Short mmCIF file of C-alpha atoms and ligand atoms in Angstrom, two decimals:
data_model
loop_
_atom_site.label_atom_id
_atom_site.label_comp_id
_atom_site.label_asym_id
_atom_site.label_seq_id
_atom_site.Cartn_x
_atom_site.Cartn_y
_atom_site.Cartn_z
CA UNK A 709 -37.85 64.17 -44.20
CA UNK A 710 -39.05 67.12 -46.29
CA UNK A 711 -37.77 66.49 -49.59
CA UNK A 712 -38.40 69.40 -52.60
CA UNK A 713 -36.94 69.42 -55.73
CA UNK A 714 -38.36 72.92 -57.33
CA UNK A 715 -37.69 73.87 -61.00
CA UNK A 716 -37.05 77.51 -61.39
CA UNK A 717 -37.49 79.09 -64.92
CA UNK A 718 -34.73 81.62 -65.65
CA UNK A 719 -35.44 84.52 -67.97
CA UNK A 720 -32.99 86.17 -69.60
CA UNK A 721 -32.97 87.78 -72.94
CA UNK A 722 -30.15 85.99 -74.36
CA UNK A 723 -32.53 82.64 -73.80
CA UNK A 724 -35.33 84.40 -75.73
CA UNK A 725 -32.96 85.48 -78.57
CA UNK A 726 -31.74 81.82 -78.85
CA UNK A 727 -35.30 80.46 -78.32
CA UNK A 728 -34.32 78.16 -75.31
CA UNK A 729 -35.92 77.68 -72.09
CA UNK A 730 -33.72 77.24 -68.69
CA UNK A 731 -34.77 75.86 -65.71
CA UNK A 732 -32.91 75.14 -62.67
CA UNK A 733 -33.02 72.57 -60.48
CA UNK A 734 -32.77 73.42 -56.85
CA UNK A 735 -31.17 70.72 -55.46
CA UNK A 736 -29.87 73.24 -52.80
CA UNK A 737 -32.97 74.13 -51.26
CA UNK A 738 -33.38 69.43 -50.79
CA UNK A 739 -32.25 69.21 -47.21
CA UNK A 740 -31.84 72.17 -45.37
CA UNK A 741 -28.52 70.69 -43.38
CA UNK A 742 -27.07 68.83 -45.95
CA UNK A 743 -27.54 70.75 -48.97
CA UNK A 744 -28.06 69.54 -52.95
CA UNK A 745 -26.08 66.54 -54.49
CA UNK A 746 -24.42 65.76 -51.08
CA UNK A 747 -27.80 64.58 -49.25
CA UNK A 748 -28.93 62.16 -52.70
CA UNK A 749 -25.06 61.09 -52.33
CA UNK A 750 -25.31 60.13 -48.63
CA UNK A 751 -28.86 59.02 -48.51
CA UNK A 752 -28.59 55.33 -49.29
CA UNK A 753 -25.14 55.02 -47.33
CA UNK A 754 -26.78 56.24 -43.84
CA UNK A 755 -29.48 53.64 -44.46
CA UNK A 756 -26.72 51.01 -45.25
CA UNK A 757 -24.70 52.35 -42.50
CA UNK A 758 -27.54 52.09 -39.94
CA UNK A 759 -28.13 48.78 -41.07
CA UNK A 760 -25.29 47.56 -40.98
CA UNK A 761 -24.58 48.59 -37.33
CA UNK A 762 -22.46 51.14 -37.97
CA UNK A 763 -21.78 53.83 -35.51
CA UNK A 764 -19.33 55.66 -37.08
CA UNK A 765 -19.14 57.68 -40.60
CA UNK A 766 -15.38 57.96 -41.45
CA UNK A 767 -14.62 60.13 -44.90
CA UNK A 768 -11.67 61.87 -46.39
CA UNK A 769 -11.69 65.61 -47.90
CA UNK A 770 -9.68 68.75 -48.56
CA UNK A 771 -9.98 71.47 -45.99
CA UNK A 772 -12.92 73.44 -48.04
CA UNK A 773 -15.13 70.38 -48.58
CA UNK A 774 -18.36 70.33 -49.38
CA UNK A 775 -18.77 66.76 -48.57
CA UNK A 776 -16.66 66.78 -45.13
CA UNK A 777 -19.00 69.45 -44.25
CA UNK A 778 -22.14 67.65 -45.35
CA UNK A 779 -20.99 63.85 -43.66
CA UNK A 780 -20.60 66.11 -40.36
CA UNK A 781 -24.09 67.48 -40.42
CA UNK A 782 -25.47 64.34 -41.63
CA UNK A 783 -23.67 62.68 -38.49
CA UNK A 784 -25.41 64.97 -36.10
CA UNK A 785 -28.46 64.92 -37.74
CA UNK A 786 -28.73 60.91 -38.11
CA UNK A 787 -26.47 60.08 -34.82
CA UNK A 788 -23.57 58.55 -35.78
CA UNK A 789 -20.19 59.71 -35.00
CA UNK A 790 -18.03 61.26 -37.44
CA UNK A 791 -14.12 61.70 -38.82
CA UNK A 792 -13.20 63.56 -41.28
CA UNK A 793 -9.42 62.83 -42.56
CA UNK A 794 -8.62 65.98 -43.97
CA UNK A 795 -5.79 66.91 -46.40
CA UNK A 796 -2.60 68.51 -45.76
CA UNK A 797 -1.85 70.34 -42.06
CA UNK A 798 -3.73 71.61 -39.21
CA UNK A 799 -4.41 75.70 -40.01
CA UNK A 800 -5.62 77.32 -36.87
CA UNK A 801 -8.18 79.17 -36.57
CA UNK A 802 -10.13 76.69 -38.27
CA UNK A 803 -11.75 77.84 -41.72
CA UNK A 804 -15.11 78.02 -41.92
CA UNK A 805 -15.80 74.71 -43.76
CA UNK A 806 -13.28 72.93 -40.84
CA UNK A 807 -15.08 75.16 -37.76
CA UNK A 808 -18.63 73.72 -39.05
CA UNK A 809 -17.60 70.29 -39.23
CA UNK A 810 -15.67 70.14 -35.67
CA UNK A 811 -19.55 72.02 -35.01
CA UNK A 812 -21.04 69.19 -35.84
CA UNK A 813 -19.26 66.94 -33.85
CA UNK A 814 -16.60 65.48 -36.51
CA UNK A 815 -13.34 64.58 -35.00
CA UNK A 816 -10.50 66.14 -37.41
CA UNK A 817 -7.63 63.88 -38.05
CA UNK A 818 -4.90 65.20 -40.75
CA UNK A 819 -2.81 63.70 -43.69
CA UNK A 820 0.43 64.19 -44.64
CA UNK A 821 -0.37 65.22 -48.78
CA UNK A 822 1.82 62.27 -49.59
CA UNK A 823 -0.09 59.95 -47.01
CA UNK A 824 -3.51 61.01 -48.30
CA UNK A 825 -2.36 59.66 -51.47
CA UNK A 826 -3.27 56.56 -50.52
CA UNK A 827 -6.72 57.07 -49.51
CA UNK A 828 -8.17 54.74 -52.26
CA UNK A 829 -5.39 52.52 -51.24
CA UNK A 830 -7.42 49.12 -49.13
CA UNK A 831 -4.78 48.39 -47.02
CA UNK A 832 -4.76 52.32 -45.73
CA UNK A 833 -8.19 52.46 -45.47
CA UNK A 834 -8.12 48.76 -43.54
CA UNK A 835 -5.48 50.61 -41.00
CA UNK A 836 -7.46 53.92 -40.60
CA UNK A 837 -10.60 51.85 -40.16
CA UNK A 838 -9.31 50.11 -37.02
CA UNK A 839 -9.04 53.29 -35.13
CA UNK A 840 -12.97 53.80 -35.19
CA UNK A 841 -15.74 52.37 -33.61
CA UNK A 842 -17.99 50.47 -35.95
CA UNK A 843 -16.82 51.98 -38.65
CA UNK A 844 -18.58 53.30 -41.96
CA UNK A 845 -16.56 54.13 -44.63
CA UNK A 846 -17.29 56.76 -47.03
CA UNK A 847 -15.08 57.90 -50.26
CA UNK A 848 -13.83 61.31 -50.91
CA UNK A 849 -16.54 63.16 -52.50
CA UNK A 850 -19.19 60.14 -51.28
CA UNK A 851 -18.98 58.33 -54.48
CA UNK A 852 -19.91 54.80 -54.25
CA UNK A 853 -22.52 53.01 -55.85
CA UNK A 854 -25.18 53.80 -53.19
CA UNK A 855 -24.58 57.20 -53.71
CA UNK A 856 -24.85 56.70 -57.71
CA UNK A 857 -28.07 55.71 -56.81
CA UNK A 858 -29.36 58.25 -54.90
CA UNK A 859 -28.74 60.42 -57.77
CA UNK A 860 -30.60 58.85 -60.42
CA UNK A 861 -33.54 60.21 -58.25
CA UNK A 862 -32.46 63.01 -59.35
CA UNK A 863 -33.74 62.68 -62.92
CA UNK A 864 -36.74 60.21 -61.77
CA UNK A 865 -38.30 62.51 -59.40
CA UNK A 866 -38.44 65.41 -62.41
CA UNK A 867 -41.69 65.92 -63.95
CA UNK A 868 -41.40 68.53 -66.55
CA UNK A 869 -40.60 67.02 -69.87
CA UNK A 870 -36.88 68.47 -71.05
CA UNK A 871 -34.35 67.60 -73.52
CA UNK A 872 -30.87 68.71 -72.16
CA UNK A 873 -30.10 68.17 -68.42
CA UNK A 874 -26.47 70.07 -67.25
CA UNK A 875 -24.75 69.18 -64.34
CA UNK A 876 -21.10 69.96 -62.79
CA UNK A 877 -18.45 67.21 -62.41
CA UNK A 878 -15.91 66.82 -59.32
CA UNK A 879 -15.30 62.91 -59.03
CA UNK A 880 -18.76 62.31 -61.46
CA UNK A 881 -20.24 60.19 -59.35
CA UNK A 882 -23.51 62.94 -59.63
CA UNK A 883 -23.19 62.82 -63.27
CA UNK A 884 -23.23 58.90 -63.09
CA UNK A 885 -26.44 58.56 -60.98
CA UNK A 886 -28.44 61.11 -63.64
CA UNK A 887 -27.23 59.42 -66.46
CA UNK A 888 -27.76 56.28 -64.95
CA UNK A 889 -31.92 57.54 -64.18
CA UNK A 890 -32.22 59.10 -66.84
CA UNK A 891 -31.89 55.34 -68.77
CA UNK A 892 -30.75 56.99 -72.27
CA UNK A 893 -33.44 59.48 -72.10
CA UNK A 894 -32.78 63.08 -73.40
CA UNK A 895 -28.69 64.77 -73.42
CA UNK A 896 -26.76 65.11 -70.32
CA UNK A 897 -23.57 67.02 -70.23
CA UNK A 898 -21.18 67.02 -67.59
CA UNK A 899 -19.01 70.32 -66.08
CA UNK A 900 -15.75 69.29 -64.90
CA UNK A 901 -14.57 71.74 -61.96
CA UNK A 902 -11.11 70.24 -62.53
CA UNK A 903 -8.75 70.87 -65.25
CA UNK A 904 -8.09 67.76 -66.84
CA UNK A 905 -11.52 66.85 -65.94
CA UNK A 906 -11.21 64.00 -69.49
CA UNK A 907 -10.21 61.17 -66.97
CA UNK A 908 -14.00 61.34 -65.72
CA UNK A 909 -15.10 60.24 -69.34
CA UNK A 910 -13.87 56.86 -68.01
CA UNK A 911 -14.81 57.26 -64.29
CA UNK A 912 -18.53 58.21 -65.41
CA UNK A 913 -18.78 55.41 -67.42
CA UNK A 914 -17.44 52.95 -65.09
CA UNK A 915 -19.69 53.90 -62.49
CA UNK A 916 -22.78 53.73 -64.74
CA UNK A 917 -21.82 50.24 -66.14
CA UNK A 918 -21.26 49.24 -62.59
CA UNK A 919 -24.38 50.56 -61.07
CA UNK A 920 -26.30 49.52 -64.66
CA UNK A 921 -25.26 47.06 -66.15
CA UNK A 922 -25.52 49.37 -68.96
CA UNK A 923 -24.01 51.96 -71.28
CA UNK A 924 -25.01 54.85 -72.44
CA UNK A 925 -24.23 57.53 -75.10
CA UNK A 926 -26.46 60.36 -74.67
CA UNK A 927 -23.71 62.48 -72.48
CA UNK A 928 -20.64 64.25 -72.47
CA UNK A 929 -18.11 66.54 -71.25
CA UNK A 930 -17.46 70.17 -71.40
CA UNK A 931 -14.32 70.41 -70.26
CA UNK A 932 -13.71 74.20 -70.81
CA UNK A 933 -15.25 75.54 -68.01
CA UNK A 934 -12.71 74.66 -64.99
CA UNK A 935 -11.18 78.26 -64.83
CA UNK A 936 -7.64 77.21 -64.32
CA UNK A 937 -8.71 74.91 -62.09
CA UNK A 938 -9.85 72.92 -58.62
CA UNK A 939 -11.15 76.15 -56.42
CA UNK A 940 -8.80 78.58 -58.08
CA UNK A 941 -10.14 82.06 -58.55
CA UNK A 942 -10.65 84.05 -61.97
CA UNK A 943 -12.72 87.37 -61.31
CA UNK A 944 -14.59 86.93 -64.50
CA UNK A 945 -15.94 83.63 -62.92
CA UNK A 946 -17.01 85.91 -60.00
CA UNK A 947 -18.51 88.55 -62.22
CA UNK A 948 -20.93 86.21 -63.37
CA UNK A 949 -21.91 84.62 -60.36
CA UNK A 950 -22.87 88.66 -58.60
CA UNK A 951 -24.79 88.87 -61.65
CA UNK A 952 -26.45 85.64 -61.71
CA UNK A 953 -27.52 86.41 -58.29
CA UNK A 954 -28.51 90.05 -59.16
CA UNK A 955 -30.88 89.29 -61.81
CA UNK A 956 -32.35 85.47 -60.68
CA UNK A 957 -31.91 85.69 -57.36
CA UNK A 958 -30.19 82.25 -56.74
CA UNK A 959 -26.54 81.84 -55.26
CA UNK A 960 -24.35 79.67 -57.34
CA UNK A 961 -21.39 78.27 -55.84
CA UNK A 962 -17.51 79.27 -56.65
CA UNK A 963 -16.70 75.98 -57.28
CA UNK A 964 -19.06 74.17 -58.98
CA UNK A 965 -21.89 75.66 -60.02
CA UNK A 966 -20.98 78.93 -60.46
CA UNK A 967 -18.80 77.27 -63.09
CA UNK A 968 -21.15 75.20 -65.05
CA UNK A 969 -24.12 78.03 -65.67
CA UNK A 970 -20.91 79.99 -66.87
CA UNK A 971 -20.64 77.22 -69.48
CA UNK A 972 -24.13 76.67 -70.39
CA UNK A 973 -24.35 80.21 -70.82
CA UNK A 974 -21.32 80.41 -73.09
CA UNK A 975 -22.72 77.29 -75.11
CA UNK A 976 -25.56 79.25 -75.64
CA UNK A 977 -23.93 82.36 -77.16
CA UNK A 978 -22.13 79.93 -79.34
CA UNK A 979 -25.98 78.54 -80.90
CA UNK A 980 -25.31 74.90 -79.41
CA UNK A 981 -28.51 74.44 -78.40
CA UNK A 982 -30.92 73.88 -80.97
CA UNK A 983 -33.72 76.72 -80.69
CA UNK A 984 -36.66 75.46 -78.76
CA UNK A 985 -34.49 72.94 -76.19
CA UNK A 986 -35.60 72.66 -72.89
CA UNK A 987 -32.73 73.00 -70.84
CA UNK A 988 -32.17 71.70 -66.64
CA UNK A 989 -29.42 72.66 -64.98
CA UNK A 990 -29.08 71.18 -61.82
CA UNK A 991 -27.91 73.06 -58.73
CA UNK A 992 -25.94 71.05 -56.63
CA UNK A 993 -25.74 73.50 -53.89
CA UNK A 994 -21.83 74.14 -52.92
CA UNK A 995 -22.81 77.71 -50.86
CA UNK A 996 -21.21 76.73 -47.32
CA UNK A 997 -17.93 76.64 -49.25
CA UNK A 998 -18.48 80.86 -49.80
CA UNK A 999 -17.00 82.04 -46.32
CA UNK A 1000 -13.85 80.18 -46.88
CA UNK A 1001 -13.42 81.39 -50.33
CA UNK A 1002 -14.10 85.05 -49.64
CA UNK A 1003 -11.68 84.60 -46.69
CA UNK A 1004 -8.99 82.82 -48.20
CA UNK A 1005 -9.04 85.24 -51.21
CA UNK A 1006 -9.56 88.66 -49.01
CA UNK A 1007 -12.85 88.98 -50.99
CA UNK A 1008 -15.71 91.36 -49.61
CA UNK A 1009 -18.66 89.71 -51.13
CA UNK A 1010 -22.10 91.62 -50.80
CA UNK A 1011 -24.26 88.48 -50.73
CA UNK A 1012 -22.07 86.80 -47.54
CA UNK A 1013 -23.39 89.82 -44.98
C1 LIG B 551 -19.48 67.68 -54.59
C2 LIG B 551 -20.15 68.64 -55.51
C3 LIG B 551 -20.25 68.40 -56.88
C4 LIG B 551 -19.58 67.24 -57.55
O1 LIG B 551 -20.21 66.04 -57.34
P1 LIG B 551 -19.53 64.71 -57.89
O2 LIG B 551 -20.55 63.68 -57.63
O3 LIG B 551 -18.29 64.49 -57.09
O4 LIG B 551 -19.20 64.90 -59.32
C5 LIG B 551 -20.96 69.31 -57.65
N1 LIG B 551 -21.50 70.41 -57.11
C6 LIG B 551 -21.40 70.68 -55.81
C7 LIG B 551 -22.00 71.92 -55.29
C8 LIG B 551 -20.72 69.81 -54.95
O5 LIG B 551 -20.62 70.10 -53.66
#
């Protein structure tokens, strides 16, 4: 499996004024079918999932996912069969997140938004389950502990030395893994896409104490950055990612990603960084999730043609 994990340094003259370095991870460039966080996420559950005789990955997801998207192309690519439960109702044509998956071979299925409430619930998931061959479950987002451990790989495969490591947050279960490898090492702070994104102070360190044993102090939140929420749009947001990508060359994500180098840009204006920090941020990938964005916002975005 070719496996990379390249450090880009980032100039930019606000990082020399501050005296900060900035490199970032591309986690995007790991797999080319099953870009950035998702593929550490899955790895560990394929290899359980083959093991355990499994024939069939069966997730949940909203209709933009990154992670229905990714379990589909990690189906085709590893031979198992995939459904996707998707929330809400059937919008024909498919988006472009939706069109890739059913691609892929993932069978759609759709939930009622009151009946995919209850996709943590056991009994639900016991009911759905029975409908699949040899069934592998996997949560919404992939968070389990397998996939917290594929992520601590993402701090223990890193070989430049560096004190702050930045990261963005849906369910945390990325966040988890890195704090989890990185074993107290260093800062860690966490971008929560969501608004409201303080419940994953609990989630996070839940996960960690569950995959662990162990907890740890050296992270937190910045819960600023969501821009008014989950996937909503703010053209300031999208200002920065066109520039981003004008001056480094590397696609953020609307999301994710695009939010959380918003934030550790804006942390650095504000001086909280010492001077001389080496800073990672990681780059979880996210870019599949453009073409639906542009379309369902009527954008015209240079970088999509
Ligand atoms: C899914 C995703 C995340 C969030 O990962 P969690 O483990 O759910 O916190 C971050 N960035 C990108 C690009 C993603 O697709």
């Amino acid at each position: 499996m070719p496996e990379i994990s390249l450090l880009q340094h980032i100039t930019d003259p606000l990082l020399t004024q501050k005296g900060v370095e900035l490199w970032v991870l591309r986690e995007d460039l790991l797999h080319p079918g099953i870009p950035g966080n998702k593929w550490r996420k899955l790895k560990y559950n394929l290899q359980a999932a083959r093991e355990q005789g499994c024939e069939t990955l069966v997730t949940f997801g909203g209709a933009f996912s990154n992670h229905i998207a990714a379990v589909a192309a990690a189906g085709r690519e590893f031979g198992f069969s995939t459904i996707g439960y998707i929330r809400g109702e059937e919008t024909l044509p498919l988006n472009p997140t939706l069109h890739f998956a059913t691609q892929c071979g993932m069978q759609l299925r759709y939930l009622s938004r009151s009946d995919y409430r209850l996709r943590h619930e056991p009994h639900f998931q016991a009911e759905i389950l029975k409908t699949a061959p040899k069934p592998y479950l996997l949560p919404e987002g992939g968070t389990n502990l397998l996939a917290v451990k594929g992520c601590t790989e993402i701090v223990s495969e890193l070989t430049e030395p560096w004190d702050v490591l930045c990261v963005a947050a849906g369910t945390g279960g990325t966040l988890a893994g890195i704090i989890a490898g990185a074993a107290g090492k260093g800062h860690i702070i966490g971008f929560p896409a969501l608004k409201g994104g303080e419940f994953l102070q609990k989630d996070v360190t839940d996960l960690v104490q569950a995959y662990s044993g162990l907890t740890y102090h050296n992270w937190d939140l910045q819960t600023g950055y969501h821009f008014g929420g989950y996937a909503k749009h703010k053209p300031e947001l999208l200002a920065f990612i066109q520039d981003f990508h004008a001056q480094h060359g590397i696609l953020l994500d609307p999301v994710y990603t695009g939010k959380m180098l918003y934030g550790v840009f804006d942390l650095l204006r504000q001086e909280y960084f010492p001077r001389g920090a080496r800073l990672i941020a990681v780059h979880t990938g996210g870019q599949q999730g453009w073409a639906g964005y542009a379309q369902r916002y009527g954008l015209e975005l240079d970088f999509l043609r």
